[in-house]
Coordinates of C-alpha atoms and ligand atoms in Angstrom, one line a residue:
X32 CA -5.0 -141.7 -65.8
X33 CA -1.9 -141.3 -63.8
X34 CA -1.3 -139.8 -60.1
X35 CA 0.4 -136.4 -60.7
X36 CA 2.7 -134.3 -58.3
X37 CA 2.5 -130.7 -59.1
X38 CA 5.1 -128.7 -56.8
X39 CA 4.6 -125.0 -56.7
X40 CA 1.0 -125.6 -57.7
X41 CA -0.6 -122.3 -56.5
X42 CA 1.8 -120.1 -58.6
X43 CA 1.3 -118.9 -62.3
X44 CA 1.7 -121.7 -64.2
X45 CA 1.5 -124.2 -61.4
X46 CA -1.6 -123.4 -61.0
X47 CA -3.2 -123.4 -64.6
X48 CA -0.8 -126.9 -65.1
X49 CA -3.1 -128.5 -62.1
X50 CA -6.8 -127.0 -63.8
X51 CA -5.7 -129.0 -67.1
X52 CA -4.4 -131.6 -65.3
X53 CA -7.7 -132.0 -63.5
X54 CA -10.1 -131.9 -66.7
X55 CA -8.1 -134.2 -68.3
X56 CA -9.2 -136.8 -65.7
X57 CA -6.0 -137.1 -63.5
X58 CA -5.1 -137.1 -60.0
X59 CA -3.4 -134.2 -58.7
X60 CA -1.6 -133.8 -55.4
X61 CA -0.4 -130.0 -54.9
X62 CA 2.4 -128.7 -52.9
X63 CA 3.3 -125.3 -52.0
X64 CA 4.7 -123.2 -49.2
X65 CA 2.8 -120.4 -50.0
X66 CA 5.6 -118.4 -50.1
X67 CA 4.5 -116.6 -53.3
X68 CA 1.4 -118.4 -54.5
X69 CA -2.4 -118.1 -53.7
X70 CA -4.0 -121.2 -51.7
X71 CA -7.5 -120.2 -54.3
X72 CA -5.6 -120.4 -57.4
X73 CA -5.3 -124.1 -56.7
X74 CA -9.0 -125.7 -58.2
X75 CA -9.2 -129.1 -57.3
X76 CA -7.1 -132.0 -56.1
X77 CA -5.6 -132.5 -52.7
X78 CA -3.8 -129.9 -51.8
X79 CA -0.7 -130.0 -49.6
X80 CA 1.0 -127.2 -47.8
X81 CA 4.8 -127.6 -47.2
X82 CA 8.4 -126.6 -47.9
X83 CA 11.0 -128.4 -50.2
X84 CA 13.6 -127.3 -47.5
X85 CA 11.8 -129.5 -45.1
X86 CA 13.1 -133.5 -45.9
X87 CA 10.1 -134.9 -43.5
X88 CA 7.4 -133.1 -45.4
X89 CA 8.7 -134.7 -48.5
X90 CA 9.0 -138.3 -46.7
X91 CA 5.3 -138.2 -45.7
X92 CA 4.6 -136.9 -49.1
X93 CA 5.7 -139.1 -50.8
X94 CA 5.0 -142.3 -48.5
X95 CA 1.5 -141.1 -48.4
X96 CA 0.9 -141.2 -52.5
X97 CA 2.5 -143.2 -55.0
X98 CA 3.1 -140.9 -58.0
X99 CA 4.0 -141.2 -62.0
X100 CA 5.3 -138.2 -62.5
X101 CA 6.4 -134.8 -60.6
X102 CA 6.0 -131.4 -61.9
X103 CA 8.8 -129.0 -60.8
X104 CA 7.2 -125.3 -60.9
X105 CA 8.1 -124.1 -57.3
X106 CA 11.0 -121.3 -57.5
X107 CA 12.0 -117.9 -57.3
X108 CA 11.5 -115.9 -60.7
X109 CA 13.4 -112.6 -60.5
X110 CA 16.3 -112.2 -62.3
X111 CA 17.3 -108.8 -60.9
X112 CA 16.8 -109.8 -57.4
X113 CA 18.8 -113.3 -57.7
X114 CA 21.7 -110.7 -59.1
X115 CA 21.2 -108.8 -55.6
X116 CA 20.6 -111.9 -53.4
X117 CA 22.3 -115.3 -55.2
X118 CA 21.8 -117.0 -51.4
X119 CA 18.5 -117.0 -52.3
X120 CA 18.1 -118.3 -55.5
X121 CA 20.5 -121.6 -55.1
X122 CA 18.8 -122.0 -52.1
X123 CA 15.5 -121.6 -53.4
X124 CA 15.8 -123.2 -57.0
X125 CA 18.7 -125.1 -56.4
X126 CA 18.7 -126.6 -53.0
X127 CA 15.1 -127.6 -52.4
X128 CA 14.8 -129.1 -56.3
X129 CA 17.6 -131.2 -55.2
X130 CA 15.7 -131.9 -52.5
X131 CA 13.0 -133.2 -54.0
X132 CA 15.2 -135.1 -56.6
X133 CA 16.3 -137.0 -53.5
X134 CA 12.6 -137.7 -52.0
X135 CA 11.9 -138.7 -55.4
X136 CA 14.8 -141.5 -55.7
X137 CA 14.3 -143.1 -51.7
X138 CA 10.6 -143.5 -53.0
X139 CA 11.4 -144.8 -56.5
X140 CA 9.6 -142.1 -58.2
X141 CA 11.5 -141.3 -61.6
X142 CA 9.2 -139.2 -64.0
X143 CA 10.6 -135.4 -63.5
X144 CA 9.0 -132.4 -65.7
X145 CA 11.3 -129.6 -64.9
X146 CA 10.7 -125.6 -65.3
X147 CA 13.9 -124.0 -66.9
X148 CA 14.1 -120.7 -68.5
X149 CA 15.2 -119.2 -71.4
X150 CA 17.9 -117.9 -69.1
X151 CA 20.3 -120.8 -69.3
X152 CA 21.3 -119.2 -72.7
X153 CA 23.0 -115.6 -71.5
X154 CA 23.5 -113.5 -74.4
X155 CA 22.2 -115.0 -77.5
X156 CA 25.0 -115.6 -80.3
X157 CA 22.2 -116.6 -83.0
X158 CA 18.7 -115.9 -83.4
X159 CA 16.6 -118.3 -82.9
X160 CA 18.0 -119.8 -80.0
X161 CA 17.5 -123.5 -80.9
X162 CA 18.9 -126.2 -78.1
X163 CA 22.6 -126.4 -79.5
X164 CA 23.1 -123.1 -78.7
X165 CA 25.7 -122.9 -76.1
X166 CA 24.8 -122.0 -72.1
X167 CA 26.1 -119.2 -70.5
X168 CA 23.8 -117.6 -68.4
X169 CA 24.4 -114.2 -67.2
X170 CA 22.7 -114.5 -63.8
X171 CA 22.2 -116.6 -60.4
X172 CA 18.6 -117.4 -61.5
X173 CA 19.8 -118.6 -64.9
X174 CA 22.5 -120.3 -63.2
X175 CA 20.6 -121.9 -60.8
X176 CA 18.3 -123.6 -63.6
X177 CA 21.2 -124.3 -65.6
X178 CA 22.7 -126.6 -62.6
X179 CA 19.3 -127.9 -62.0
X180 CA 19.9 -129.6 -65.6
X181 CA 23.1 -130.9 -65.1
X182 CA 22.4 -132.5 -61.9
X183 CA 19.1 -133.8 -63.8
X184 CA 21.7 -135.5 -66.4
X185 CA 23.7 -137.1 -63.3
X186 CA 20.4 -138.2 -61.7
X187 CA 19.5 -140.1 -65.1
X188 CA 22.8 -142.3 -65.1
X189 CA 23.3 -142.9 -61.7
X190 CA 19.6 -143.0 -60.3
X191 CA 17.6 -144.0 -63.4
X192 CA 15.4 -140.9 -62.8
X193 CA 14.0 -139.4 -66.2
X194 CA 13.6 -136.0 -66.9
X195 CA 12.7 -133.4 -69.6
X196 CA 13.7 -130.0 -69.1
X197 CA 11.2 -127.3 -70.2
X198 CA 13.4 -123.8 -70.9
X199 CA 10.1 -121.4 -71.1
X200 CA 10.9 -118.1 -72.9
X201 CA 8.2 -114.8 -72.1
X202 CA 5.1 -117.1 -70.4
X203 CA 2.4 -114.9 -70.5
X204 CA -1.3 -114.3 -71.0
X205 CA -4.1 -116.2 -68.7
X206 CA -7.0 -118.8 -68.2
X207 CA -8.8 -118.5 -71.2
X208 CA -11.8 -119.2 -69.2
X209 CA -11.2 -116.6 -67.3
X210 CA -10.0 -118.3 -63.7
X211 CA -6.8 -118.3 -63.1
X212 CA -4.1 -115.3 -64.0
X213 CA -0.7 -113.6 -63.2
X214 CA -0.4 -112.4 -59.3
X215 CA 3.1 -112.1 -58.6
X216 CA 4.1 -109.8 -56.2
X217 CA 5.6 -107.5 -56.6
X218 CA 4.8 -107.8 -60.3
X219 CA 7.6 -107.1 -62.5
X220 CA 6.8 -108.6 -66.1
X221 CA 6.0 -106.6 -68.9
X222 CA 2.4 -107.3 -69.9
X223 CA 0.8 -107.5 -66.7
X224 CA 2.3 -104.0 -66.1
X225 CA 1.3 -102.9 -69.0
X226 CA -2.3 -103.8 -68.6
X227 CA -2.7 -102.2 -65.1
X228 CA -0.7 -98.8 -66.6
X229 CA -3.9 -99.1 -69.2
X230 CA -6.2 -99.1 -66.2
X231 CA -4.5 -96.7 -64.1
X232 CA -3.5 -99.2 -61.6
X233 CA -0.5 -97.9 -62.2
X234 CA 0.9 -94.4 -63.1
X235 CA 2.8 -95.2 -65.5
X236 CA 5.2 -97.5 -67.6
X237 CA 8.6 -97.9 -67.7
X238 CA 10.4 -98.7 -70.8
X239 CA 13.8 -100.3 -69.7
X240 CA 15.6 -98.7 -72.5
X241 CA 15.6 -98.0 -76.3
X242 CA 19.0 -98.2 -77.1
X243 CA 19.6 -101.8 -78.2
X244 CA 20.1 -103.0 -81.2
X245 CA 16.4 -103.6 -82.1
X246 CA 14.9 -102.0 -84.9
X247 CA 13.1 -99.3 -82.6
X248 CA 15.3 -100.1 -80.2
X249 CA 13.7 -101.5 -77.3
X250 CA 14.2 -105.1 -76.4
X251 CA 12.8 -108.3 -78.4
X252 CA 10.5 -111.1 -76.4
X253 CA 9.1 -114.1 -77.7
X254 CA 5.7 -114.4 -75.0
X255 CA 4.6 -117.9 -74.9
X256 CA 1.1 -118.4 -73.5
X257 CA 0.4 -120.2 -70.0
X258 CA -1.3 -122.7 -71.7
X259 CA 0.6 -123.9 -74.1
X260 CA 3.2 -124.4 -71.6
X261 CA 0.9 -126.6 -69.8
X262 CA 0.2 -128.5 -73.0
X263 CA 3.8 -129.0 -73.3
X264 CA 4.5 -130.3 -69.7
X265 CA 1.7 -132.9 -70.4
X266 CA 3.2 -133.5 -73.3
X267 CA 6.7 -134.3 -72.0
X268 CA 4.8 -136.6 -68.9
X269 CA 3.6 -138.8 -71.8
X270 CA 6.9 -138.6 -73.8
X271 CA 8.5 -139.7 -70.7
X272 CA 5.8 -142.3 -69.7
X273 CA 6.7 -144.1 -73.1
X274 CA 10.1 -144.5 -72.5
X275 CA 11.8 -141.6 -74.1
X276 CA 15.3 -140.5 -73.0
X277 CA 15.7 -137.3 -70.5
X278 CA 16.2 -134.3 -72.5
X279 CA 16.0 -130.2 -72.6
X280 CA 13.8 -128.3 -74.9
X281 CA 12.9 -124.9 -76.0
X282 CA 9.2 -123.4 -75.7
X283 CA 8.3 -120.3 -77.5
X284 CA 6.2 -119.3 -80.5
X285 CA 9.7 -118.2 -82.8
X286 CA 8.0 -114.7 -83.1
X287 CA 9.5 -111.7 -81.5
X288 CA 7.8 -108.5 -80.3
X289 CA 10.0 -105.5 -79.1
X290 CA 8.4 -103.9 -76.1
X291 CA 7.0 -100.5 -78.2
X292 CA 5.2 -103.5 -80.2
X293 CA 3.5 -105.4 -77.0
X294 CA 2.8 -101.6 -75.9
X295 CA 0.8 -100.9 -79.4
X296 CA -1.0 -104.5 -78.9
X297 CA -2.2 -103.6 -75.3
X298 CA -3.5 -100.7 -76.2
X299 CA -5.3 -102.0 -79.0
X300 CA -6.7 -104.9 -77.0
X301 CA -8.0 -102.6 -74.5
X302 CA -9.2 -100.1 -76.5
X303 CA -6.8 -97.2 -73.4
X304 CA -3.7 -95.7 -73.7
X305 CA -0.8 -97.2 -71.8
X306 CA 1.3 -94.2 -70.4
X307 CA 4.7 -94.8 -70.6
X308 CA 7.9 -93.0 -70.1
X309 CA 11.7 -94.2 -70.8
X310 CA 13.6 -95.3 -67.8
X311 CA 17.4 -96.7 -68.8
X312 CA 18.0 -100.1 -69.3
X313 CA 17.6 -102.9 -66.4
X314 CA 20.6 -105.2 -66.3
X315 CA 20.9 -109.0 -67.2
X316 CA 18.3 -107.8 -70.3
X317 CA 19.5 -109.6 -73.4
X318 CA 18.1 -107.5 -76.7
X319 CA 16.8 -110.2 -77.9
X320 CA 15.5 -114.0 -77.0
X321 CA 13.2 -115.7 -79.9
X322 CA 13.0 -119.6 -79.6
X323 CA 13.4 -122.0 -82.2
X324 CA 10.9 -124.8 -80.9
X325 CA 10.8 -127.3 -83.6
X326 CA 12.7 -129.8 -81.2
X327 CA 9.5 -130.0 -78.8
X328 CA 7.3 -129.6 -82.1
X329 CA 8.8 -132.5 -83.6
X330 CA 9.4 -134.9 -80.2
X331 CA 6.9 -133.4 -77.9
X332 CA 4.0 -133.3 -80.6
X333 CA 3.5 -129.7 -79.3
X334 CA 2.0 -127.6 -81.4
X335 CA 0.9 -124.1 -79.7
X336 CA -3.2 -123.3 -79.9
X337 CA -2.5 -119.1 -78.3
X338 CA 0.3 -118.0 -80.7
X339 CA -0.9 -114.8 -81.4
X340 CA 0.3 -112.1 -79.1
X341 CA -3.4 -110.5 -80.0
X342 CA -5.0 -113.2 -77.6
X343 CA -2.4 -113.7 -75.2
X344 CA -2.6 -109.7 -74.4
X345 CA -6.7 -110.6 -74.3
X346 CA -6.9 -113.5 -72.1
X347 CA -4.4 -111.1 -69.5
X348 CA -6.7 -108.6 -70.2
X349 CA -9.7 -110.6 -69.1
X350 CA -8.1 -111.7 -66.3
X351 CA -6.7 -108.4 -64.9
X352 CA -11.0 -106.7 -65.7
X353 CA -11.8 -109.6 -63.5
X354 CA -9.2 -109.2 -60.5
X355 CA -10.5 -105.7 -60.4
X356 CA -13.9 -106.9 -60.0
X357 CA -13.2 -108.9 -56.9
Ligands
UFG184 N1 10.2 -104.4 -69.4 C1 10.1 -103.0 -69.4 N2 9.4 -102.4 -68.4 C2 8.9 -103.1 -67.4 C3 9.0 -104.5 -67.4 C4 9.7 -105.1 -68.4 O1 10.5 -102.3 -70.3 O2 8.3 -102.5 -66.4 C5 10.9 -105.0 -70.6 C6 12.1 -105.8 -70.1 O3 13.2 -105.0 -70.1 C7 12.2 -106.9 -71.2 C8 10.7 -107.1 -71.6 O4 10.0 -106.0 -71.1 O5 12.9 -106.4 -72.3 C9 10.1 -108.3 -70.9 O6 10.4 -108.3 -69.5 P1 9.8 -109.3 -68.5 O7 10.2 -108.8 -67.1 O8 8.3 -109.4 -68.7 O9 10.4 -110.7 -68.9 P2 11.9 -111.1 -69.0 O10 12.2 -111.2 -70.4 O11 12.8 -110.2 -68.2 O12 12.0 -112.4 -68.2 C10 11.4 -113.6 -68.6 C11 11.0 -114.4 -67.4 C12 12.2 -114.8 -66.6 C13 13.2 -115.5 -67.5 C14 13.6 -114.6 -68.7 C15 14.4 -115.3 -69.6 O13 10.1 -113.7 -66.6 O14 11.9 -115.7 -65.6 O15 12.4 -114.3 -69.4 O16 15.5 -114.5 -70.0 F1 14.4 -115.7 -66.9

């Protein structure tokens, strides 16, 4: 059993990272301004409210507890908007994970699971993107994780503080119990959309363009589901816990679906129609991002239990019936 800090705990995947956390028989300590998360998506554990930006917050955090390890959620996720307003994505993603890289060295904590993104790669050259492939993001938010890793690499040989990067591709789906789900806001990805289209939540769908090259022309996702992501992160605690070197990795199921094909699925999932009409293309979208994952297969022992896009679409689908029940 270790003692487990889990920043940005009451967001999407903070928040289903702290449930498995919990029933696996760990302490959990959760942090979050509350900036963009939900205090009740947070089950158990001690919950803390604070801000990265705020050094004293982290002091008494951090004197109060002794950790193992951290878990690095909190940040700001759109990549449209950190094209608009860069200021606050370095400040967000950047700044405040570098504070808590320092809070973590004064008080001699050096376990460090971090949340990258697919985005560090730009504009794939090869399909699948495995981790050689070369970094050039296209945007502040995939620059912003991108520097997060290299200062992660400095923080290694100067400070002795381990990390493993985690560069998420499409995380989607939901709780398979049913508890936890997506609630961004505003809510901009593509399946949660495309669920609350098929419940007329929504008007209507809009398909960012069907002019790549695609076979039917829309763009290509590889949706990774919340779980497995939070199998991965415990995962690459324990990898680090044994004494394995810092290190970046690629999580995604190495399946593609164009956005016509995730339309088809939601539709038969939920048994509705998803209307949808064709809006042009929204920038910074690559055509294409498909993972190769065999890196964090073969060090991280992952090995994905939701693959199919079938039941990551269901357990969404579950968990937007039951929002509109409350
Ligand atoms: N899409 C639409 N209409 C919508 C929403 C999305 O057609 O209303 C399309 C997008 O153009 C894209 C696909 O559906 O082709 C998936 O879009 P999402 O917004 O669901 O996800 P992204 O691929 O844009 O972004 C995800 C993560 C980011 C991460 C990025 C990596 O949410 O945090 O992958 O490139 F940076």
């Amino acid at each position: 059993m270790a003692n487990i800090l889990v920043v940005g705990a009451a967001g999407f995947i903070g928040s289903h990272m702290v449930k498995m956390l919990l029933s696996l028989g760990h302490e959990v300590v959760s942090f979050d301004n509350l900036s963009s998360g939900h205090r009740d998506a947070v089950l158990g554990g001690r919950f803390v409210l604070g801000d990265l930006a705020d050094h004293l917050s982290l002091d008494k955090l951090f004197d109060e507890s002794h950790f193992d390890g951290v878990m690095q959620f909190a940040s700001s996720i759109q990549v449209g908007e950190s094209v608009r307003d860069p200021s606050k994505y370095y400040r967000n993603n950047l700044v405040n994970t570098l504070n808590l890289l320092d809070a973590m060295v004064r008080h001699d904590v050096r376990h460090l699971v971090f949340s990258s993104s697919a985005a560090v790669f730009g504009e794939p050259c090869a399909i699948p993107i495995n981790e050689s492939h070369p970094l050039c993001p296209l945007t502040p938010y995939g620059q912003s994780k991108l520097m997060v890793e290299r200062i992660l690499a400095d923080y290694d040989h100067a400070y002795g503080l381990k990390s493993v990067s985690l560069r998420y591709f499409n995380a989607a789906g939901a709780d398979p119990d049913g508890l936890l789900g997506e609630r961004h806001d505003p809510e901009t990805h593509l399946i949660p959309l495309a669920l609350r289209a098929a419940l007329g939540h929504i008007d209507r769908l809009t398909i960012f363009g069907n002019d790549y090259a695609t076979p039917d022309g829309t763009c290509i996702r590889d949706y990774v589901h919340v779980e497995d992501l939070c199998h991965a992160h415990r995962n690459a605690l324990e990898y680090l816990f044994s004494g394995a070197a810092s290190d970046a990795f690629n999580l995604g199921n190495g399946q593609g679906f164009s956005v016509q094909e995730v339309l088809k699925t939601v539709e038969e999932v939920t048994a509705r129609r998803v209307p949808a009409n064709l809006g042009s293309r929204r920038s910074g979208d690559p055509a294409r991002l498909v993972a190769d994952s065999d890196k964090a297969k073969t060090l991280l022992h992952w090995s994905p239990k939701h693959a199919d896009l079938r039941t990551i679409i269901s357990h969404a689908w579950q968990w937007e019936m039951r929002s509109l029940a409350i």
